[in-house]
Amino acid sequence: DAGVTQSPTHLIKTRGQQVTLRCSPKSGHDTVSWYQQALGQGPQFIFQYYEEEERQRGNFPDRFSGHQFPNYSSELNVNALLLGDSALYLCASSLALQPTWGYTFGSGTRLTVV
Amino acid sequence: KNQVEQSPQSLIILEGKNCTLQCNYTVSPFSNLRWYKQDTGRGPVSLTIMTFSENTKSNGRYTATLDADTKQSSLHITASQLSDSASYICVVSATGTYKYIFGTGTRLKVLA
């Protein structure tokens, strides 16, 4: 039973560039949430996708956008990268009918902006 | 405002010793509380999940308690091992929302 898969595991980008991070949810899950975790901090909620639509959003600028595909996989896009965007980006999947159960995290993508 | 506070911020103990981590929350209406273990640079892994009606739940050497009246939870680690060195994050969910409110975690270091 595959867990949550994120790619790539590490990424280095230059300030001003754009980046796309990918997430495949756990088998059977249909909802994907994205989090940003700065070093030494707890994860901060970016947004959640269900039925290919953004269902809820945290306090992040429009430079952060996402997409969910019919197979429930998801992408996180960040435009005009800033140094402060350097963080571990976590994807978590769950089942819409049981939103507070089975919330499984991926191993994350470490983004470094230089 | 929904908040989750954890203490201590960091903790160093010797291998074989026990320790207790604390979590206080103001999330309402309360749905459930999870404790996660997060190794450096890795995604969080769920240790326990507790609902309103549960007071204690164990997972091996990890035992979580919940007092819904005082809105406090604790995670007790027994006979610590070097592999317990990690951040432990308390996460609380409110009924009717899709978000989880994360604490900032307790960084535990177990020394030989």
Coordinates of N, CA and C in Angstrom, one line a residue:
Chain A
D1 N 0.9 -1.2 0.0 CA 0.0 0.0 0.0 C 0.9 1.2 0.0
A2 N 0.9 1.9 -1.1 CA 1.8 3.1 -1.3 C 1.4 4.2 -0.4
G3 N 2.4 4.8 0.3 CA 2.0 6.0 1.1 C 2.1 7.2 0.2
V4 N 2.2 8.4 0.8 CA 2.3 9.6 0.0 C 3.7 9.8 -0.6
T5 N 3.7 10.1 -1.9 CA 5.0 10.2 -2.6 C 5.1 11.7 -3.1
Q6 N 6.3 12.2 -2.7 CA 6.6 13.6 -3.2 C 7.9 13.6 -4.0
S7 N 7.8 14.5 -5.0 CA 9.0 14.7 -5.8 C 9.2 16.1 -6.3
P8 N 10.4 16.6 -6.5 CA 11.6 15.9 -6.1 C 11.9 15.9 -4.6
T9 N 12.9 15.3 -4.1 CA 13.2 15.3 -2.7 C 13.9 16.6 -2.3
H10 N 14.8 17.0 -3.2 CA 15.5 18.3 -3.0 C 15.5 19.1 -4.2
L11 N 15.6 20.4 -4.0 CA 15.5 21.3 -5.2 C 16.2 22.6 -4.8
I12 N 17.1 23.1 -5.7 CA 17.7 24.4 -5.6 C 17.3 25.3 -6.7
K13 N 16.7 26.5 -6.4 CA 16.3 27.4 -7.4 C 16.9 28.8 -7.1
T14 N 16.9 29.6 -8.1 CA 17.4 31.0 -8.0 C 16.2 31.9 -7.7
R15 N 16.4 32.9 -6.9 CA 15.4 33.9 -6.6 C 14.8 34.4 -7.9
G16 N 13.5 34.5 -7.9 CA 12.7 35.0 -9.1 C 12.2 33.9 -10.0
Q17 N 12.8 32.7 -9.9 CA 12.4 31.6 -10.7 C 11.0 31.0 -10.2
Q18 N 10.6 30.1 -11.0 CA 9.3 29.4 -10.6 C 9.6 27.9 -10.4
V19 N 8.8 27.3 -9.5 CA 9.1 25.9 -9.1 C 7.8 25.1 -9.1
T20 N 7.8 23.9 -9.4 CA 6.6 23.0 -9.3 C 7.0 21.8 -8.5
L21 N 6.2 21.5 -7.5 CA 6.4 20.3 -6.6 C 5.3 19.4 -6.8
R22 N 5.5 18.1 -6.7 CA 4.5 17.1 -7.1 C 4.2 16.2 -5.9
C23 N 3.0 15.7 -5.9 CA 2.6 14.8 -4.8 C 1.6 13.8 -5.3
S24 N 1.8 12.5 -4.9 CA 0.9 11.5 -5.2 C 0.3 11.0 -3.9
P25 N -1.0 11.1 -3.7 CA -1.6 10.7 -2.4 C -1.5 9.2 -2.1
K26 N -1.8 8.9 -0.9 CA -1.8 7.5 -0.5 C -3.0 6.8 -1.2
S27 N -2.8 5.6 -1.6 CA -3.8 4.8 -2.3 C -5.2 4.9 -1.6
G28 N -6.2 5.3 -2.3 CA -7.5 5.4 -1.7 C -7.9 6.7 -1.2
H29 N -6.9 7.6 -1.0 CA -7.2 9.0 -0.6 C -7.5 9.9 -1.8
D30 N -8.4 10.9 -1.5 CA -8.8 11.8 -2.6 C -8.6 13.3 -2.3
T31 N -8.0 13.6 -1.2 CA -7.8 15.0 -0.8 C -6.3 15.2 -0.5
V32 N -5.8 16.3 -1.0 CA -4.4 16.6 -0.8 C -4.2 18.0 -0.2
S33 N -3.4 18.1 0.9 CA -3.1 19.3 1.5 C -1.6 19.6 1.4
W34 N -1.3 20.9 1.3 CA 0.1 21.3 1.2 C 0.5 22.2 2.4
Y35 N 1.7 21.9 2.9 CA 2.2 22.7 4.0 C 3.6 23.2 3.7
Q36 N 4.0 24.3 4.3 CA 5.3 24.8 4.3 C 5.9 24.8 5.7
Q37 N 7.1 24.2 5.8 CA 7.7 24.1 7.1 C 9.1 24.7 7.1
A38 N 9.2 25.9 7.7 CA 10.5 26.5 7.8 C 11.3 25.8 8.9
L39 N 12.6 25.9 8.8 CA 13.5 25.2 9.7 C 13.2 25.6 11.2
G40 N 13.0 24.5 12.0 CA 12.7 24.7 13.4 C 11.3 25.2 13.7
Q41 N 10.4 25.2 12.7 CA 9.0 25.7 12.9 C 8.1 24.5 12.6
G42 N 6.8 24.7 13.0 CA 5.8 23.7 12.7 C 5.3 24.0 11.3
P43 N 4.7 23.0 10.7 CA 4.1 23.2 9.3 C 3.0 24.3 9.3
Q44 N 3.0 25.1 8.2 CA 2.0 26.1 8.0 C 1.2 25.7 6.8
F45 N -0.1 25.7 7.0 CA -1.1 25.2 6.0 C -1.1 26.2 4.8
I46 N -0.9 25.7 3.6 CA -1.0 26.5 2.4 C -2.3 26.4 1.7
F47 N -2.7 25.2 1.3 CA -4.1 25.0 0.8 C -4.4 23.5 0.7
Q48 N -5.7 23.3 0.4 CA -6.1 21.9 0.3 C -6.9 21.7 -1.0
Y49 N -6.8 20.6 -1.7 CA -7.4 20.3 -2.9 C -8.3 19.1 -2.8
Y50 N -9.5 19.2 -3.4 CA -10.5 18.1 -3.4 C -11.3 18.3 -4.7
E51 N -11.5 17.2 -5.4 CA -12.3 17.2 -6.6 C -11.7 18.3 -7.6
E52 N -10.4 18.3 -7.6 CA -9.7 19.2 -8.5 C -9.9 20.7 -8.3
E53 N -10.4 21.0 -7.1 CA -10.6 22.4 -6.8 C -9.9 22.7 -5.4
E54 N -9.5 24.0 -5.3 CA -9.0 24.5 -4.0 C -10.1 24.6 -3.0
R55 N -10.1 23.9 -1.9 CA -11.2 23.9 -1.0 C -11.0 24.9 0.1
Q56 N -9.8 25.1 0.5 CA -9.5 26.0 1.6 C -8.0 26.4 1.5
R57 N -7.8 27.7 1.9 CA -6.4 28.2 1.7 C -6.0 28.9 3.0
G58 N -4.7 28.8 3.3 CA -4.1 29.4 4.4 C -3.6 30.8 4.0
N59 N -2.8 31.4 4.8 CA -2.4 32.8 4.6 C -1.1 32.9 3.8
F60 N -1.3 32.5 2.5 CA -0.1 32.5 1.6 C -0.5 33.4 0.4
P61 N 0.5 34.1 -0.2 CA 0.2 35.0 -1.3 C -0.2 34.2 -2.6
D62 N -0.7 34.9 -3.6 CA -1.1 34.3 -4.8 C 0.0 33.7 -5.6
R63 N 1.3 34.0 -5.2 CA 2.4 33.3 -5.8 C 2.4 31.8 -5.7
F64 N 1.7 31.4 -4.6 CA 1.5 30.0 -4.4 C 0.2 29.5 -5.0
S65 N 0.3 28.6 -5.9 CA -0.9 28.1 -6.6 C -0.8 26.6 -6.7
G66 N -1.9 25.9 -6.9 CA -1.9 24.5 -7.0 C -2.8 23.9 -8.0
H67 N -2.8 22.6 -8.1 CA -3.6 21.9 -9.0 C -3.8 20.5 -8.6
Q68 N -5.0 20.0 -8.8 CA -5.2 18.5 -8.5 C -5.7 17.9 -9.8
F69 N -5.2 16.7 -10.1 CA -5.5 16.0 -11.3 C -6.6 15.0 -11.1
P70 N -7.2 14.5 -12.1 CA -8.3 13.5 -11.9 C -7.8 12.2 -11.2
N71 N -6.6 11.9 -11.2 CA -6.1 10.8 -10.4 C -5.7 11.1 -9.0
Y72 N -6.1 12.3 -8.6 CA -6.0 12.9 -7.2 C -4.6 13.4 -6.9
S73 N -3.6 13.1 -7.8 CA -2.3 13.7 -7.6 C -2.4 15.2 -7.6
S74 N -1.3 15.9 -7.1 CA -1.4 17.3 -7.0 C -0.1 18.0 -7.3
E75 N -0.1 19.2 -7.7 CA 1.1 20.0 -7.8 C 1.0 21.3 -7.0
L76 N 2.1 21.7 -6.5 CA 2.2 23.0 -5.9 C 3.2 23.9 -6.7
N77 N 2.7 25.0 -7.2 CA 3.5 25.9 -7.9 C 3.8 27.2 -7.1
V78 N 5.1 27.6 -7.2 CA 5.5 28.9 -6.5 C 6.2 29.7 -7.6
N79 N 5.6 30.9 -7.8 CA 6.2 31.9 -8.8 C 7.0 32.9 -8.1
A80 N 7.9 33.5 -8.8 CA 8.7 34.6 -8.3 C 9.3 34.3 -7.0
L81 N 10.1 33.3 -6.9 CA 10.6 32.8 -5.7 C 11.4 33.8 -4.9
L82 N 11.2 33.8 -3.6 CA 11.9 34.7 -2.7 C 12.8 33.8 -1.8
L83 N 13.9 34.4 -1.2 CA 14.7 33.7 -0.4 C 14.0 33.0 0.8
G84 N 12.9 33.7 1.2 CA 12.1 33.2 2.4 C 11.2 32.0 2.0
D85 N 11.2 31.7 0.7 CA 10.4 30.5 0.4 C 11.2 29.2 0.6
S86 N 12.4 29.3 1.0 CA 13.2 28.2 1.3 C 12.6 27.5 2.5
A87 N 12.3 26.2 2.3 CA 11.6 25.4 3.4 C 11.4 24.0 2.9
L88 N 10.9 23.2 3.9 CA 10.4 21.9 3.5 C 9.0 21.9 3.2
Y89 N 8.6 21.5 2.0 CA 7.2 21.5 1.6 C 6.6 20.1 1.8
L90 N 5.6 20.0 2.6 CA 5.0 18.7 2.9 C 3.6 18.6 2.2
C91 N 3.4 17.4 1.7 CA 2.1 17.1 1.2 C 1.4 16.1 2.1
A92 N 0.2 16.2 2.4 CA -0.6 15.2 3.2 C -1.8 14.8 2.5
S93 N -2.2 13.6 2.5 CA -3.4 13.1 1.9 C -4.4 12.6 2.9
S94 N -5.6 12.6 2.5 CA -6.7 12.1 3.4 C -7.9 11.7 2.5
L95 N -8.9 11.2 3.2 CA -10.2 10.8 2.5 C -11.2 11.8 2.9
A96 N -11.9 12.4 1.9 CA -12.8 13.5 2.1 C -14.0 13.1 3.1
L97 N -14.4 11.8 3.0 CA -15.5 11.4 3.8 C -15.0 11.2 5.3
Q98 N -13.7 11.1 5.5 CA -13.2 11.0 6.9 C -12.0 12.0 7.0
P99 N -12.4 13.3 6.9 CA -11.3 14.4 6.8 C -10.3 14.4 8.0
T100 N -10.7 13.9 9.1 CA -9.8 14.0 10.3 C -9.1 12.7 10.6
W101 N -9.3 11.7 9.7 CA -8.6 10.4 10.0 C -7.7 10.1 8.8
G102 N -6.7 9.3 9.1 CA -5.9 8.8 8.0 C -5.2 10.0 7.3
Y103 N -4.8 11.0 8.0 CA -4.1 12.1 7.5 C -2.6 11.7 7.4
T104 N -2.1 11.4 6.2 CA -0.8 10.9 6.0 C 0.1 11.9 5.3
F105 N 1.3 12.1 5.8 CA 2.2 13.0 5.2 C 3.2 12.3 4.3
G106 N 3.7 13.0 3.3 CA 4.9 12.5 2.5 C 6.1 12.9 3.2
S107 N 7.2 12.6 2.6 CA 8.5 12.9 3.2 C 9.0 14.3 2.9
G108 N 8.3 15.0 2.0 CA 8.6 16.4 1.8 C 9.6 16.6 0.7
T109 N 9.5 17.9 0.2 CA 10.5 18.4 -0.8 C 11.2 19.5 -0.1
R110 N 12.6 19.4 -0.1 CA 13.4 20.5 0.5 C 13.7 21.5 -0.6
L111 N 13.2 22.7 -0.5 CA 13.4 23.7 -1.5 C 14.4 24.7 -0.9
T112 N 15.4 25.0 -1.7 CA 16.4 26.0 -1.3 C 16.4 27.1 -2.4
V113 N 16.2 28.3 -2.0 CA 16.2 29.4 -2.9 C 17.5 30.2 -2.7
V114 N 18.3 30.4 -3.7 CA 19.6 31.1 -3.5 C 19.6 32.4 -4.3
Chain B
K1 N -9.0 32.6 19.1 CA -8.1 32.1 18.0 C -7.7 30.7 18.4
N2 N -7.8 29.8 17.4 CA -7.3 28.4 17.6 C -5.8 28.4 17.6
Q3 N -5.3 27.9 18.8 CA -3.8 27.8 18.9 C -3.5 26.5 19.6
V4 N -2.2 26.1 19.3 CA -1.7 24.9 20.0 C -0.3 25.3 20.5
E5 N 0.0 25.1 21.8 CA 1.3 25.4 22.4 C 1.9 24.2 23.0
Q6 N 3.2 24.0 22.7 CA 3.9 22.9 23.2 C 5.0 23.3 24.1
S7 N 5.3 22.4 25.1 CA 6.4 22.6 26.0 C 7.0 21.3 26.4
P8 N 8.3 21.3 26.7 CA 9.3 22.3 26.5 C 9.6 22.5 25.0
Q9 N 10.3 23.5 24.6 CA 10.6 23.8 23.3 C 11.7 22.7 22.8
S10 N 12.6 22.4 23.7 CA 13.6 21.4 23.5 C 13.9 20.6 24.8
L11 N 14.4 19.4 24.6 CA 14.7 18.6 25.8 C 15.8 17.6 25.4
I12 N 16.7 17.5 26.4 CA 17.8 16.5 26.2 C 17.8 15.5 27.4
I13 N 17.7 14.2 27.1 CA 17.7 13.2 28.1 C 18.7 12.1 27.8
L14 N 19.0 11.3 28.8 CA 19.9 10.2 28.6 C 19.1 8.9 28.1
E15 N 19.7 8.1 27.3 CA 19.1 6.9 26.8 C 18.6 6.1 28.0
G16 N 17.4 5.5 27.9 CA 16.8 4.7 28.9 C 15.9 5.5 29.9
K17 N 16.0 6.8 29.9 CA 15.2 7.6 30.7 C 13.8 7.8 30.1
N18 N 12.9 8.2 31.0 CA 11.5 8.6 30.5 C 11.4 10.1 30.4
C19 N 10.5 10.5 29.6 CA 10.2 11.9 29.5 C 8.7 12.2 29.1
T20 N 8.3 13.4 29.4 CA 6.9 13.8 29.1 C 6.9 15.1 28.4
L21 N 6.2 15.1 27.3 CA 6.0 16.4 26.5 C 4.6 16.9 26.7
Q22 N 4.4 18.2 26.7 CA 3.1 18.8 26.9 C 2.5 19.5 25.7
C23 N 1.2 19.5 25.7 CA 0.5 20.2 24.6 C -0.7 20.8 25.2
N24 N -0.9 22.2 25.0 CA -2.1 22.9 25.5 C -2.7 23.5 24.2
Y25 N -4.0 23.4 24.1 CA -4.7 23.9 22.9 C -5.9 24.7 23.3
T26 N -6.3 25.6 22.4 CA -7.5 26.4 22.5 C -8.4 26.2 21.4
V27 N -8.2 25.1 20.6 CA -9.0 24.8 19.4 C -10.5 24.4 19.9
S28 N -11.4 25.0 19.2 CA -12.8 24.7 19.5 C -13.7 24.9 18.2
P29 N -14.7 24.0 18.0 CA -14.9 22.8 18.8 C -13.9 21.7 18.5
F30 N -13.5 21.0 19.5 CA -12.5 20.1 19.4 C -13.0 18.8 18.6
S31 N -12.1 18.3 17.7 CA -12.4 17.1 17.0 C -11.5 16.0 17.5
N32 N -10.2 16.2 17.2 CA -9.2 15.2 17.7 C -7.9 15.8 17.8
L33 N -7.0 15.0 18.4 CA -5.6 15.5 18.7 C -4.7 14.4 18.3
R34 N -3.6 14.8 17.5 CA -2.6 13.8 17.1 C -1.3 14.2 17.6
W35 N -0.5 13.2 17.9 CA 0.9 13.4 18.1 C 1.7 12.8 16.9
Y36 N 2.6 13.6 16.4 CA 3.4 13.2 15.3 C 4.9 13.2 15.7
K37 N 5.7 12.3 15.2 CA 7.1 12.3 15.3 C 7.7 12.7 14.0
Q38 N 8.6 13.7 14.0 CA 9.2 14.1 12.7 C 10.7 14.1 12.8
D39 N 11.3 13.2 12.1 CA 12.8 13.2 12.0 C 13.2 14.3 11.1
T40 N 14.4 14.8 11.4 CA 14.9 16.0 10.6 C 14.9 15.8 9.1
G41 N 14.2 16.7 8.4 CA 14.1 16.7 7.0 C 13.2 15.7 6.4
R42 N 12.4 15.1 7.3 CA 11.4 14.1 6.9 C 10.0 14.6 7.2
G43 N 9.0 13.9 6.6 CA 7.6 14.2 6.9 C 7.2 13.6 8.3
P44 N 6.2 14.3 8.9 CA 5.7 13.8 10.2 C 5.1 12.4 10.1
V45 N 5.3 11.6 11.1 CA 4.6 10.3 11.1 C 3.7 10.2 12.4
S46 N 2.5 9.8 12.1 CA 1.5 9.8 13.2 C 1.9 8.7 14.3
L47 N 1.8 9.1 15.6 CA 2.1 8.2 16.7 C 0.7 7.8 17.3
T48 N -0.1 8.8 17.6 CA -1.4 8.5 18.2 C -2.4 9.5 17.7
I49 N -3.7 9.1 17.8 CA -4.8 10.1 17.5 C -5.8 9.8 18.6
M50 N -6.3 10.9 19.2 CA -7.3 10.8 20.3 C -8.5 11.7 20.0
T51 N -9.6 11.1 20.3 CA -10.9 11.9 20.2 C -11.3 12.4 21.6
F52 N -12.4 13.1 21.6 CA -12.9 13.7 22.9 C -13.1 12.7 24.0
S53 N -13.5 11.6 23.7 CA -13.9 10.6 24.7 C -12.7 9.7 25.2
E54 N -11.6 9.9 24.6 CA -10.4 9.1 24.9 C -9.5 9.8 25.9
N55 N -9.1 9.1 26.9 CA -8.2 9.7 27.9 C -6.7 9.3 27.7
T56 N -6.5 8.1 27.3 CA -5.2 7.5 27.2 C -5.1 6.6 25.9
K57 N -4.0 6.7 25.2 CA -3.8 5.8 24.1 C -2.3 5.5 24.0
S58 N -2.0 4.3 23.8 CA -0.5 3.9 23.8 C -0.2 3.3 22.4
N59 N 1.1 3.5 22.1 CA 1.7 3.0 20.8 C 3.1 2.6 21.2
G60 N 3.2 1.3 21.6 CA 4.6 0.9 22.0 C 5.0 1.7 23.3
R61 N 6.2 2.3 23.2 CA 6.7 3.0 24.3 C 6.2 4.4 24.4
Y62 N 5.3 4.8 23.5 CA 4.6 6.1 23.5 C 3.2 6.0 24.1
T63 N 2.9 6.9 25.1 CA 1.6 6.9 25.7 C 1.1 8.3 25.7
A64 N 0.0 8.6 25.0 CA -0.6 9.9 25.0 C -1.8 10.0 26.0
T65 N -1.9 11.1 26.6 CA -3.1 11.4 27.5 C -3.8 12.6 27.0
L66 N -5.1 12.7 27.3 CA -5.9 13.8 26.8 C -6.9 14.2 28.0
D67 N -6.8 15.4 28.3 CA -7.8 16.0 29.3 C -8.6 17.1 28.5
A68 N -9.8 16.7 28.0 CA -10.6 17.6 27.2 C -11.1 18.8 28.0
D69 N -11.2 18.6 29.3 CA -11.8 19.7 30.2 C -10.7 20.8 30.3
T70 N -9.5 20.5 30.5 CA -8.4 21.5 30.7 C -7.8 21.7 29.3
K71 N -8.1 21.0 28.3 CA -7.6 21.2 27.0 C -6.0 21.0 27.0
Q72 N -5.7 19.9 27.6 CA -4.2 19.5 27.7 C -4.0 18.1 27.3
S73 N -2.8 17.9 26.6 CA -2.4 16.5 26.3 C -1.0 16.4 26.6
S74 N -0.6 15.1 26.9 CA 0.8 14.9 27.1 C 1.2 13.6 26.3
L75 N 2.5 13.6 26.0 CA 3.1 12.4 25.3 C 4.2 11.9 26.2
H76 N 4.1 10.7 26.7 CA 5.1 10.1 27.6 C 5.8 9.1 26.8
I77 N 7.2 9.2 26.9 CA 8.0 8.3 26.2 C 8.8 7.5 27.3
T78 N 8.6 6.2 27.2 CA 9.2 5.3 28.2 C 10.5 4.7 27.7
A79 N 11.5 4.6 28.6 CA 12.8 3.9 28.2 C 13.3 4.4 26.9
S80 N 13.6 5.7 26.8 CA 14.0 6.3 25.6 C 15.1 5.6 24.9
Q81 N 15.1 5.7 23.6 CA 16.2 5.2 22.7 C 16.8 6.3 21.9
L82 N 18.0 6.1 21.4 CA 18.6 7.1 20.5 C 17.7 7.4 19.3
S83 N 17.0 6.5 18.8 CA 16.1 6.7 17.7 C 14.9 7.6 18.0
D84 N 14.7 7.8 19.3 CA 13.6 8.7 19.6 C 14.0 10.2 19.4
S85 N 15.2 10.5 19.1 CA 15.6 11.8 18.9 C 14.9 12.4 17.6
A86 N 14.1 13.4 17.8 CA 13.2 13.9 16.7 C 12.5 15.1 17.3
S87 N 11.7 15.7 16.4 CA 10.7 16.7 16.9 C 9.3 16.0 17.0
Y88 N 8.7 16.3 18.1 CA 7.3 15.8 18.4 C 6.3 16.9 18.3
I89 N 5.4 16.7 17.4 CA 4.4 17.8 17.1 C 3.0 17.4 17.5
C90 N 2.4 18.3 18.2 CA 1.0 18.1 18.6 C 0.1 18.8 17.6
V91 N -0.9 18.1 17.0 CA -1.8 18.7 16.0 C -3.2 18.5 16.4
V92 N -4.0 19.6 16.4 CA -5.4 19.5 16.8 C -6.3 19.9 15.7
S93 N -7.3 19.2 15.5 CA -8.3 19.5 14.5 C -9.6 19.9 15.1
A94 N -10.2 20.9 14.5 CA -11.5 21.4 14.9 C -12.6 20.8 14.1
T95 N -13.7 20.5 14.7 CA -14.9 19.9 14.0 C -15.4 20.9 12.9
G96 N -15.6 20.3 11.7 CA -16.2 21.1 10.7 C -15.2 21.9 9.9
T97 N -13.9 21.7 10.1 CA -12.9 22.4 9.3 C -12.0 21.4 8.6
Y98 N -11.3 21.8 7.6 CA -10.4 20.9 6.9 C -9.0 21.1 7.3
K99 N -8.7 22.1 8.2 CA -7.4 22.4 8.6 C -7.0 21.7 9.9
Y100 N -5.7 21.5 10.0 CA -5.1 21.1 11.3 C -4.3 22.2 11.9
I101 N -4.4 22.4 13.2 CA -3.6 23.4 13.8 C -2.4 22.8 14.5
F102 N -1.2 23.2 14.0 CA 0.0 22.5 14.4 C 0.7 23.3 15.6
G103 N 1.2 22.6 16.6 CA 2.1 23.2 17.5 C 3.5 23.3 16.9
T104 N 4.4 24.1 17.5 CA 5.7 24.3 17.0 C 6.6 23.1 17.3
G105 N 6.2 22.2 18.1 CA 6.9 21.0 18.4 C 7.9 21.1 19.5
T106 N 8.3 19.9 20.0 CA 9.3 19.8 21.0 C 10.5 19.0 20.4
R107 N 11.6 19.6 20.4 CA 12.8 18.9 19.8 C 13.5 18.0 20.9
L108 N 13.4 16.7 20.8 CA 14.0 15.8 21.8 C 15.3 15.3 21.3
K109 N 16.3 15.3 22.2 CA 17.6 14.7 21.9 C 17.9 13.7 22.9
V110 N 18.1 12.4 22.5 CA 18.4 11.4 23.4 C 19.9 11.1 23.3
L111 N 20.6 11.2 24.4 CA 22.1 10.9 24.4 C 22.5 9.6 24.9
A112 N 23.5 9.0 24.4 CA 24.0 7.7 24.9 C 24.7 7.8 26.2

